Coordinates of C-alpha atoms in Angstrom, one line a residue:
M22 CA 58.4 -159.6 -70.1
K23 CA 58.0 -156.6 -70.6
Q24 CA 60.7 -154.1 -72.2
V25 CA 61.1 -151.0 -73.9
W26 CA 62.7 -150.9 -77.2
I27 CA 64.4 -148.7 -79.2
P28 CA 63.6 -149.4 -82.7
K29 CA 65.6 -146.7 -84.3
I30 CA 67.1 -142.9 -84.4
G31 CA 64.9 -140.5 -83.6
E32 CA 63.5 -138.9 -81.0
P33 CA 62.1 -140.1 -77.3
E34 CA 59.1 -140.8 -78.5
V35 CA 60.5 -144.0 -80.6
L36 CA 60.3 -145.9 -77.5
E37 CA 58.6 -148.9 -77.3
L38 CA 57.4 -151.3 -75.1
R39 CA 56.7 -154.8 -76.5
E40 CA 56.3 -157.6 -74.9
A41 CA 58.9 -160.8 -74.9
Q42 CA 59.4 -164.6 -73.3
D43 CA 61.5 -165.1 -70.2
P44 CA 65.0 -165.5 -70.6
E45 CA 65.5 -168.3 -68.5
P46 CA 69.3 -168.0 -66.7
K47 CA 72.4 -169.5 -68.2
A48 CA 75.4 -171.4 -65.9
G49 CA 76.5 -169.1 -64.1
E50 CA 74.0 -166.2 -64.4
V51 CA 71.2 -165.1 -61.7
R52 CA 67.9 -164.6 -63.3
V53 CA 65.9 -160.5 -61.5
R54 CA 62.3 -160.2 -61.5
V55 CA 63.1 -156.1 -62.0
A56 CA 61.3 -153.3 -59.9
A57 CA 63.5 -150.0 -60.7
S58 CA 66.4 -149.6 -63.6
G59 CA 68.2 -147.0 -63.8
I60 CA 68.8 -144.8 -67.0
N61 CA 71.8 -143.0 -68.0
F62 CA 73.4 -140.4 -70.8
A63 CA 74.5 -143.1 -73.2
D64 CA 70.8 -145.0 -73.4
I65 CA 70.0 -141.6 -74.6
L66 CA 72.6 -141.2 -77.2
A67 CA 71.8 -144.2 -78.4
R68 CA 68.6 -143.8 -78.7
M69 CA 70.2 -140.6 -81.0
G70 CA 72.7 -143.5 -83.4
L71 CA 75.4 -141.4 -81.6
Y72 CA 76.6 -143.9 -78.9
P73 CA 79.2 -146.6 -80.8
D74 CA 79.3 -148.9 -78.1
A75 CA 75.4 -149.2 -78.1
P76 CA 74.2 -152.4 -79.7
K77 CA 72.4 -152.6 -83.4
L78 CA 69.3 -151.5 -83.1
P79 CA 66.6 -152.5 -82.3
A80 CA 67.7 -152.9 -79.3
V81 CA 66.9 -153.2 -75.7
V82 CA 69.5 -151.0 -73.6
G83 CA 70.1 -150.3 -69.8
Y84 CA 73.2 -151.3 -68.1
E85 CA 72.0 -151.0 -64.0
V86 CA 68.7 -152.5 -62.0
A87 CA 67.5 -153.4 -58.6
G88 CA 64.8 -156.4 -58.1
V89 CA 64.0 -159.5 -56.9
V90 CA 66.5 -162.9 -57.9
D91 CA 63.6 -165.4 -59.1
A92 CA 66.1 -168.4 -60.9
I93 CA 69.7 -168.8 -60.2
G94 CA 71.7 -170.4 -63.0
E95 CA 73.8 -173.9 -62.6
G96 CA 77.5 -173.1 -60.9
V97 CA 76.0 -170.3 -58.3
D98 CA 76.9 -169.7 -55.5
G99 CA 76.0 -166.5 -52.1
L100 CA 72.9 -165.8 -53.4
C101 CA 69.2 -166.7 -53.5
E102 CA 66.1 -166.4 -54.7
G103 CA 64.5 -164.3 -52.8
D104 CA 67.2 -161.8 -52.2
R105 CA 66.4 -158.1 -52.9
V106 CA 70.0 -156.9 -54.8
V107 CA 71.4 -155.0 -57.8
A108 CA 73.2 -156.0 -61.0
M109 CA 75.2 -154.1 -63.7
T110 CA 73.5 -155.6 -67.1
R111 CA 75.4 -155.2 -70.6
F112 CA 72.3 -153.4 -72.3
G113 CA 69.2 -155.5 -71.3
G114 CA 68.2 -153.3 -68.7
Y115 CA 65.4 -151.4 -69.8
A116 CA 63.4 -154.9 -69.0
D117 CA 60.7 -155.8 -65.8
I118 CA 63.3 -159.3 -66.1
V119 CA 67.1 -159.7 -66.6
C120 CA 70.0 -162.7 -66.4
A121 CA 72.7 -160.9 -65.0
P122 CA 76.0 -163.2 -64.9
H123 CA 76.0 -163.5 -61.1
Q124 CA 79.5 -161.1 -60.6
T125 CA 77.4 -157.8 -61.0
V126 CA 74.9 -159.0 -58.4
Q127 CA 75.1 -157.4 -55.1
R128 CA 72.4 -157.5 -52.3
L129 CA 70.5 -154.3 -51.8
P130 CA 71.4 -152.6 -48.8
E131 CA 68.3 -153.2 -46.5
A132 CA 68.0 -149.9 -46.0
L133 CA 67.7 -148.7 -49.0
D134 CA 64.6 -149.1 -51.8
F135 CA 64.9 -150.2 -54.9
E136 CA 64.7 -147.0 -56.6
G137 CA 67.6 -146.2 -54.7
G138 CA 69.3 -149.3 -56.0
A139 CA 68.9 -149.0 -59.3
S140 CA 70.4 -145.7 -58.8
I141 CA 74.4 -146.3 -57.2
P142 CA 75.7 -148.5 -59.6
V143 CA 76.7 -146.9 -63.0
N144 CA 76.3 -143.3 -61.7
F145 CA 78.5 -144.3 -57.8
L146 CA 81.5 -146.1 -59.7
T147 CA 82.0 -144.4 -62.5
A148 CA 83.0 -141.6 -59.5
W149 CA 83.5 -143.5 -57.4
L150 CA 86.6 -144.5 -60.2
M151 CA 87.4 -140.8 -61.0
L152 CA 88.1 -139.0 -57.8
V153 CA 89.1 -143.0 -55.6
R154 CA 90.7 -145.4 -58.1
L155 CA 92.1 -142.7 -60.2
G156 CA 92.5 -139.3 -59.1
R157 CA 93.5 -140.6 -54.5
V158 CA 91.4 -137.3 -53.4
R159 CA 91.7 -136.0 -50.5
S160 CA 91.2 -133.4 -47.8
G161 CA 91.2 -130.1 -48.7
E162 CA 91.4 -130.2 -52.3
R163 CA 89.4 -128.4 -54.4
V164 CA 87.2 -130.5 -57.1
L165 CA 85.1 -128.6 -60.1
V166 CA 82.1 -130.8 -60.8
H167 CA 79.8 -129.9 -63.9
A168 CA 76.6 -131.4 -64.0
C169 CA 76.3 -131.4 -60.9
A170 CA 72.6 -131.7 -59.9
G171 CA 72.6 -135.0 -62.4
G172 CA 73.4 -138.9 -61.4
V173 CA 77.4 -138.8 -61.8
G174 CA 77.8 -135.0 -59.9
L175 CA 75.1 -135.8 -57.3
A176 CA 77.2 -139.4 -56.8
A177 CA 80.5 -137.1 -56.6
V178 CA 79.5 -134.9 -54.6
Q179 CA 78.8 -136.9 -51.3
I180 CA 82.2 -138.8 -52.2
C181 CA 83.8 -135.5 -51.8
R182 CA 82.3 -134.7 -49.2
H183 CA 83.2 -137.7 -47.6
F184 CA 86.4 -138.2 -48.0
G185 CA 87.1 -134.5 -46.9
A186 CA 87.2 -132.3 -50.4
E187 CA 85.4 -129.0 -52.1
V188 CA 82.9 -128.9 -54.5
I189 CA 81.7 -126.5 -57.0
G190 CA 79.9 -127.2 -59.0
T191 CA 78.2 -126.1 -62.3
A192 CA 74.3 -126.3 -62.3
S193 CA 71.4 -124.1 -63.7
A194 CA 70.6 -121.7 -61.9
S195 CA 67.3 -122.6 -60.1
K196 CA 69.9 -125.9 -58.7
H197 CA 72.3 -123.8 -56.7
E198 CA 69.6 -124.4 -53.3
R199 CA 69.5 -127.7 -53.7
L200 CA 73.4 -127.9 -53.9
R201 CA 74.3 -125.9 -51.7
T202 CA 72.3 -127.6 -48.9
M203 CA 74.3 -130.7 -50.0
G204 CA 77.2 -129.1 -49.2
V205 CA 78.4 -127.7 -52.0
A206 CA 80.8 -125.1 -51.7
E207 CA 80.4 -122.7 -55.1
C208 CA 77.9 -122.9 -57.8
I209 CA 78.9 -122.5 -60.9
D210 CA 75.4 -121.0 -63.6
Y211 CA 76.5 -122.5 -67.3
R212 CA 73.7 -120.5 -69.3
T213 CA 75.6 -117.5 -67.8
Q214 CA 79.0 -117.5 -66.2
D215 CA 82.2 -118.5 -67.8
F216 CA 82.8 -121.3 -65.0
E217 CA 86.9 -120.7 -65.8
K218 CA 87.0 -117.3 -65.7
V219 CA 84.7 -117.6 -62.1
V220 CA 87.3 -120.4 -61.0
A221 CA 90.7 -118.4 -61.7
D222 CA 88.3 -115.5 -59.8
L223 CA 87.7 -117.9 -56.7
T224 CA 91.0 -119.9 -56.1
G225 CA 93.3 -116.7 -57.0
G226 CA 94.3 -117.6 -60.8
K227 CA 96.2 -121.5 -58.8
G228 CA 92.6 -123.5 -60.9
V229 CA 91.9 -126.2 -58.8
D230 CA 93.2 -129.4 -58.7
I231 CA 90.4 -132.1 -60.2
V232 CA 87.5 -131.6 -63.0
L233 CA 84.7 -133.8 -63.7
D234 CA 83.8 -132.7 -67.2
A235 CA 81.4 -135.4 -69.3
V236 CA 80.4 -132.4 -71.6
G237 CA 82.9 -132.6 -74.2
G238 CA 83.8 -130.1 -77.2
E239 CA 85.4 -126.4 -75.8
S240 CA 84.6 -127.4 -72.2
F241 CA 87.8 -130.2 -72.2
A242 CA 90.2 -127.3 -72.7
K243 CA 89.0 -124.3 -70.8
S244 CA 88.6 -127.7 -67.6
Y245 CA 92.0 -128.1 -68.4
R246 CA 93.2 -125.0 -68.3
C247 CA 91.7 -125.1 -64.4
L248 CA 93.8 -126.8 -64.0
D249 CA 96.2 -126.3 -60.1
S250 CA 99.8 -128.5 -60.8
L251 CA 99.2 -131.1 -59.7
G252 CA 96.0 -131.3 -61.3
R253 CA 93.8 -134.4 -63.2
L254 CA 91.4 -133.3 -65.6
F255 CA 88.1 -136.4 -66.1
V256 CA 86.8 -136.9 -69.3
F257 CA 83.6 -139.3 -68.8
G258 CA 80.8 -138.2 -71.2
V259 CA 79.9 -135.6 -74.2
S260 CA 76.5 -134.2 -73.0
S261 CA 77.1 -131.2 -75.9
M262 CA 76.9 -133.2 -78.5
A263 CA 73.7 -133.8 -77.7
P264 CA 71.9 -130.0 -77.2
G265 CA 68.2 -131.4 -78.4
S266 CA 66.1 -134.6 -78.1
R267 CA 66.6 -134.7 -82.3
R268 CA 69.9 -136.2 -83.4
R269 CA 72.4 -133.2 -85.1
L270 CA 75.4 -134.7 -86.7
G271 CA 76.6 -131.0 -87.2
S272 CA 76.9 -130.7 -83.7
A273 CA 77.9 -133.5 -83.1
L274 CA 81.0 -133.0 -85.9
L275 CA 81.1 -129.4 -84.2
G276 CA 82.2 -131.0 -80.6
L277 CA 84.3 -133.4 -82.5
L278 CA 86.1 -131.1 -83.8
R279 CA 86.6 -128.9 -80.8
M280 CA 87.9 -131.6 -78.9
P281 CA 91.5 -130.4 -77.2
K282 CA 94.7 -132.7 -78.7
F283 CA 96.3 -132.9 -75.1
K284 CA 100.7 -133.3 -75.7
P285 CA 102.6 -134.5 -73.6
L286 CA 105.4 -132.0 -73.2
S287 CA 102.6 -129.3 -72.3
L288 CA 101.4 -131.9 -69.7
M289 CA 104.8 -132.6 -68.5
N290 CA 105.4 -128.9 -68.4
F291 CA 102.3 -128.3 -65.9
N292 CA 102.6 -131.3 -63.8
R293 CA 99.2 -132.5 -64.9
G294 CA 97.2 -135.7 -65.8
V295 CA 94.4 -136.1 -68.4
F296 CA 92.1 -139.5 -68.3
G297 CA 89.7 -140.8 -69.2
V298 CA 86.8 -143.3 -67.9
N299 CA 83.8 -145.2 -69.0
L300 CA 82.4 -147.7 -67.3
G301 CA 81.1 -149.3 -70.1
H302 CA 84.5 -151.1 -71.3
L303 CA 85.7 -152.5 -68.2
W304 CA 83.5 -155.5 -68.0
H305 CA 86.5 -157.4 -68.5
R306 CA 87.5 -156.4 -65.4
G307 CA 84.7 -157.9 -63.1
E308 CA 86.6 -158.7 -59.8
E309 CA 87.3 -155.1 -59.7
M310 CA 84.0 -153.1 -60.1
T311 CA 82.9 -155.8 -58.0
A312 CA 84.9 -154.9 -55.7
M313 CA 84.9 -150.9 -55.7
L314 CA 80.3 -151.3 -56.0
S315 CA 80.6 -153.4 -52.6
E316 CA 82.7 -150.9 -51.0
I317 CA 80.2 -148.6 -51.9
L318 CA 77.4 -150.5 -51.0
D319 CA 78.0 -150.8 -47.4
L320 CA 78.7 -146.5 -47.4
F321 CA 74.4 -146.2 -48.4
A322 CA 74.0 -149.4 -45.8
D323 CA 76.3 -147.7 -42.8
G324 CA 74.2 -144.4 -44.3
T325 CA 76.8 -142.4 -45.7
F326 CA 75.9 -142.3 -48.6
K327 CA 72.3 -141.7 -49.6
P328 CA 69.9 -142.2 -52.9
M329 CA 69.2 -139.4 -54.9
V330 CA 66.4 -140.0 -57.4
D331 CA 64.6 -137.3 -58.7
R332 CA 61.6 -139.3 -60.2
A333 CA 60.6 -142.3 -61.6
F334 CA 58.6 -142.8 -65.3
Q335 CA 56.5 -146.7 -65.4
F336 CA 58.0 -148.1 -68.6
A337 CA 55.1 -146.2 -70.5
E338 CA 56.4 -143.7 -69.5
A339 CA 60.0 -143.9 -71.0
A340 CA 59.7 -141.3 -73.5
A341 CA 58.8 -138.2 -71.2
A342 CA 61.6 -139.5 -68.6
H343 CA 64.2 -138.9 -72.0
R344 CA 62.8 -135.8 -72.6
Y345 CA 62.8 -135.3 -69.0
I346 CA 67.2 -135.5 -68.7
Q347 CA 67.5 -134.2 -72.7
D348 CA 65.6 -130.6 -70.8
R349 CA 68.2 -131.1 -68.1
K350 CA 64.5 -131.0 -65.7
N351 CA 66.2 -133.3 -63.2
F352 CA 68.5 -133.6 -59.7
G353 CA 69.7 -137.0 -59.6
K354 CA 68.8 -140.1 -61.1
V355 CA 66.0 -141.2 -63.1
V356 CA 64.3 -144.8 -62.9
L357 CA 61.7 -146.4 -64.9
V358 CA 60.2 -148.7 -62.9
P359 CA 57.8 -151.4 -64.3

């Protein structure tokens, strides 16, 4: 099989394409011949040595794949060879063959291609956890979505639209027109505008009901101040700690130092909540994750949700794919194809 390896900490060009022996599924596992693998910012942080959950390098990362089942381990029911599926992988997804626990594997709706399938699990589960499972988003609420044109951001836009919530999104100006066509009510250029001031102006000083923030650093404090009473802030990433393709420990440390400390008395007095979300730390809640992903896939099957794949890069172009994301060129998901 072919795999994309991170041999050492470095810029995108350190990524290597290697050959390895095909794996055999163990009891309870399904082997998938991969047609597309999703790329997430956690993979980029792992390459930069800034993701503490990543396996020790050298390693193969990747959380999600789509493809065809070509072997079944002992004790697996409900799946057959030849099934088109999506699967979540706890690393190892940058490969053209993977073995995954059968609980993390689900049939791909007929209407979706493999690239679309690989774009769904991490982004939509993360957005669903924040907005639906924890945030209880409802019609008429206002939601501020940072990095609105990214994978999680566009998933959040579709979920908010489904539940009748209004989205205010931050993104570079070149992406605003497309975001508006998707139903984003207001767009903020994070490069030239102070989102805290814009939100205050848009809401008459009241603030929004939910904020989704994967920027980190000082942004968490400003997002918290954007909340109305009964508002919920979700923090789920730290992209500001990796401003370029090369690891800069000074930037990472500065980002950590700028993160706010949320005090219980302040939370009580303002009637606000702060939630942290890390999908990679929920493998022990597999049944719940499976149930949520099944609900999400049903909404793709009936056409409510649409996959948003910006570009597909071949495995040999993995470095270009990482750089494309870090240069903030993508509108939606970027995937790798063997």
